[in-house]
Amino acid sequence: MSERDLETRARVLATATRLFAARGFKKVTVREICREATANVAAVNYHFGDKLGLYREVLSTAIETMRDTTDLAREAGEGGTPEQKLRAYIHVFLERVVGGGHDSWIHQLMTQEMIDPTPALDMVA
């Protein structure tokens, strides 16, 4: 894949992530994603197969980040008392969910998926 293709893919994925997290799968169109990502509509099919393939990629990134967060939360309290372990776990988890950081979109995306499930729900379960 050329550098230009990789850049287009990254823009489409970043835009789709933001829009899917804010409004859910069904309320976002491929045209809207591509318009905001300054990409041709065919880019979604080329890189992801279709809208659902793009959504699955976004979900996959979210799930991987959630797993990493769980691992970090467990490691944060290593060697401490049970209370210290629990406090460290909660601190890491809340930083990710409500900290307003770059991964706070995950909570929004999962909320959208629970409110209006898609065919990709099996990935979450």
C-alpha positions as YAML, in Angstrom:
chain: A
units: angstrom
residues:
- id: 1
  name: MET
  ca: [0.00, 0.00, 0.00]
- id: 2
  name: SER
  ca: [1.36, 3.43, -0.89]
- id: 3
  name: GLU
  ca: [1.97, 6.13, 1.70]
- id: 4
  name: ARG
  ca: [-0.92, 8.10, 0.23]
- id: 5
  name: ASP
  ca: [-3.23, 5.09, 0.65]
- id: 6
  name: LEU
  ca: [-2.11, 4.66, 4.25]
- id: 7
  name: GLU
  ca: [-2.76, 8.34, 4.96]
- id: 8
  name: THR
  ca: [-6.24, 8.12, 3.42]
- id: 9
  name: ARG
  ca: [-6.99, 4.99, 5.42]
- id: 10
  name: ALA
  ca: [-5.89, 6.70, 8.64]
- id: 11
  name: ARG
  ca: [-8.01, 9.81, 7.93]
- id: 12
  name: VAL
  ca: [-11.09, 7.72, 7.15]
- id: 13
  name: LEU
  ca: [-10.58, 5.62, 10.27]
- id: 14
  name: ALA
  ca: [-10.05, 8.65, 12.53]
- id: 15
  name: THR
  ca: [-13.11, 10.44, 11.15]
- id: 16
  name: ALA
  ca: [-15.28, 7.32, 11.39]
- id: 17
  name: THR
  ca: [-14.14, 6.76, 14.97]
- id: 18
  name: ARG
  ca: [-15.18, 10.25, 16.00]
- id: 19
  name: LEU
  ca: [-18.52, 10.13, 14.18]
- id: 20
  name: PHE
  ca: [-19.48, 6.59, 15.24]
- id: 21
  name: ALA
  ca: [-18.66, 7.42, 18.87]
- id: 22
  name: ALA
  ca: [-20.74, 10.59, 18.77]
- id: 23
  name: ARG
  ca: [-23.79, 9.34, 16.87]
- id: 24
  name: GLY
  ca: [-23.65, 5.58, 16.44]
- id: 25
  name: PHE
  ca: [-23.34, 3.33, 13.41]
- id: 26
  name: LYS
  ca: [-26.77, 3.84, 11.87]
- id: 27
  name: LYS
  ca: [-26.79, 7.65, 12.03]
- id: 28
  name: VAL
  ca: [-23.51, 8.09, 10.18]
- id: 29
  name: THR
  ca: [-23.15, 7.67, 6.42]
- id: 30
  name: VAL
  ca: [-20.14, 6.65, 4.38]
- id: 31
  name: ARG
  ca: [-20.52, 9.85, 2.35]
- id: 32
  name: GLU
  ca: [-20.35, 11.94, 5.52]
- id: 33
  name: ILE
  ca: [-17.26, 10.10, 6.75]
- id: 34
  name: CYS
  ca: [-15.48, 10.50, 3.42]
- id: 35
  name: ARG
  ca: [-16.47, 14.13, 3.02]
- id: 36
  name: GLU
  ca: [-15.02, 15.00, 6.43]
- id: 37
  name: ALA
  ca: [-11.95, 12.83, 5.81]
- id: 38
  name: THR
  ca: [-11.46, 14.39, 2.37]
- id: 39
  name: ALA
  ca: [-11.49, 10.95, 0.80]
- id: 40
  name: ASN
  ca: [-13.29, 9.34, -2.10]
- id: 41
  name: VAL
  ca: [-16.30, 7.23, -1.08]
- id: 42
  name: ALA
  ca: [-14.61, 4.24, -2.74]
- id: 43
  name: ALA
  ca: [-11.88, 4.46, -0.08]
- id: 44
  name: VAL
  ca: [-14.16, 2.78, 2.47]
- id: 45
  name: ASN
  ca: [-14.71, -0.21, 0.19]
- id: 46
  name: TYR
  ca: [-11.04, -0.34, -0.79]
- id: 47
  name: HIS
  ca: [-9.69, -0.29, 2.76]
- id: 48
  name: PHE
  ca: [-12.49, -1.85, 4.82]
- id: 49
  name: GLY
  ca: [-14.85, -3.69, 2.45]
- id: 50
  name: ASP
  ca: [-17.93, -1.68, 3.46]
- id: 51
  name: LYS
  ca: [-19.33, 0.50, 6.24]
- id: 52
  name: LEU
  ca: [-19.68, -2.46, 8.60]
- id: 53
  name: GLY
  ca: [-16.06, -3.45, 7.95]
- id: 54
  name: LEU
  ca: [-14.99, 0.09, 8.84]
- id: 55
  name: TYR
  ca: [-17.11, -0.02, 11.99]
- id: 56
  name: ARG
  ca: [-15.61, -3.37, 12.96]
- id: 57
  name: GLU
  ca: [-12.13, -1.84, 12.61]
- id: 58
  name: VAL
  ca: [-13.15, 1.01, 14.92]
- id: 59
  name: LEU
  ca: [-14.61, -1.48, 17.42]
- id: 60
  name: SER
  ca: [-11.51, -3.64, 17.22]
- id: 61
  name: THR
  ca: [-9.34, -0.65, 18.14]
- id: 62
  name: ALA
  ca: [-11.66, 0.15, 21.05]
- id: 63
  name: ILE
  ca: [-11.60, -3.42, 22.35]
- id: 64
  name: GLU
  ca: [-7.81, -3.63, 22.13]
- id: 65
  name: THR
  ca: [-7.49, -0.33, 24.02]
- id: 66
  name: MET
  ca: [-9.91, -1.59, 26.68]
- id: 67
  name: ARG
  ca: [-7.81, -4.75, 27.11]
- id: 68
  name: ASP
  ca: [-4.67, -2.64, 27.45]
- id: 69
  name: THR
  ca: [-6.42, -0.47, 30.04]
- id: 70
  name: THR
  ca: [-7.40, -3.52, 32.06]
- id: 71
  name: ASP
  ca: [-3.81, -4.78, 31.97]
- id: 72
  name: LEU
  ca: [-2.47, -1.36, 33.01]
- id: 73
  name: ALA
  ca: [-5.01, -1.14, 35.81]
- id: 74
  name: ARG
  ca: [-3.99, -4.53, 37.16]
- id: 75
  name: GLU
  ca: [-0.29, -3.69, 36.96]
- id: 76
  name: ALA
  ca: [-0.78, -0.30, 38.65]
- id: 77
  name: GLY
  ca: [-1.56, -1.88, 42.00]
- id: 78
  name: GLU
  ca: [1.01, -4.68, 41.97]
- id: 79
  name: GLY
  ca: [2.71, -5.15, 45.28]
- id: 80
  name: GLY
  ca: [0.16, -3.08, 47.17]
- id: 81
  name: THR
  ca: [-2.45, -3.97, 49.70]
- id: 82
  name: PRO
  ca: [-5.85, -5.05, 48.38]
- id: 83
  name: GLU
  ca: [-7.14, -1.52, 49.01]
- id: 84
  name: GLN
  ca: [-4.21, 0.04, 47.14]
- id: 85
  name: LYS
  ca: [-4.72, -2.37, 44.25]
- id: 86
  name: LEU
  ca: [-8.39, -1.50, 44.02]
- id: 87
  name: ARG
  ca: [-7.70, 2.25, 44.19]
- id: 88
  name: ALA
  ca: [-5.04, 1.99, 41.47]
- id: 89
  name: TYR
  ca: [-7.36, -0.08, 39.26]
- id: 90
  name: ILE
  ca: [-10.21, 2.40, 39.65]
- id: 91
  name: HIS
  ca: [-7.89, 5.37, 39.04]
- id: 92
  name: VAL
  ca: [-6.53, 3.95, 35.75]
- id: 93
  name: PHE
  ca: [-9.99, 2.90, 34.59]
- id: 94
  name: LEU
  ca: [-11.61, 6.26, 35.34]
- id: 95
  name: GLU
  ca: [-8.77, 8.17, 33.69]
- id: 96
  name: ARG
  ca: [-9.50, 6.28, 30.48]
- id: 97
  name: VAL
  ca: [-13.29, 6.52, 30.64]
- id: 98
  name: VAL
  ca: [-13.95, 10.05, 31.86]
- id: 99
  name: GLY
  ca: [-10.57, 11.69, 31.81]
- id: 100
  name: GLY
  ca: [-11.30, 13.53, 28.58]
- id: 101
  name: GLY
  ca: [-8.13, 12.04, 27.17]
- id: 102
  name: HIS
  ca: [-7.64, 10.78, 23.70]
- id: 103
  name: ASP
  ca: [-9.32, 7.44, 24.46]
- id: 104
  name: SER
  ca: [-12.51, 8.79, 26.04]
- id: 105
  name: TRP
  ca: [-14.32, 8.11, 22.73]
- id: 106
  name: ILE
  ca: [-14.38, 4.41, 23.61]
- id: 107
  name: HIS
  ca: [-16.99, 4.87, 26.33]
- id: 108
  name: GLN
  ca: [-19.17, 6.84, 23.90]
- id: 109
  name: LEU
  ca: [-18.80, 4.17, 21.22]
- id: 110
  name: MET
  ca: [-19.69, 1.34, 23.59]
- id: 111
  name: THR
  ca: [-22.68, 3.28, 24.87]
- id: 112
  name: GLN
  ca: [-23.89, 3.75, 21.29]
- id: 113
  name: GLU
  ca: [-23.43, 0.02, 20.63]
- id: 114
  name: MET
  ca: [-25.44, -0.92, 23.72]
- id: 115
  name: ILE
  ca: [-28.25, 1.54, 22.93]
- id: 116
  name: ASP
  ca: [-28.58, 0.53, 19.27]
- id: 117
  name: PRO
  ca: [-26.76, -2.78, 18.66]
- id: 118
  name: THR
  ca: [-25.20, -3.51, 15.28]
- id: 119
  name: PRO
  ca: [-24.22, -6.81, 13.62]
- id: 120
  name: ALA
  ca: [-20.78, -6.21, 15.21]
- id: 121
  name: LEU
  ca: [-22.13, -6.64, 18.75]
- id: 122
  name: ASP
  ca: [-20.63, -10.14, 18.80]
- id: 123
  name: MET
  ca: [-17.18, -8.52, 18.93]
- id: 124
  name: VAL
  ca: [-18.09, -6.72, 22.14]
- id: 125
  name: ALA
  ca: [-19.68, -9.76, 23.76]
...
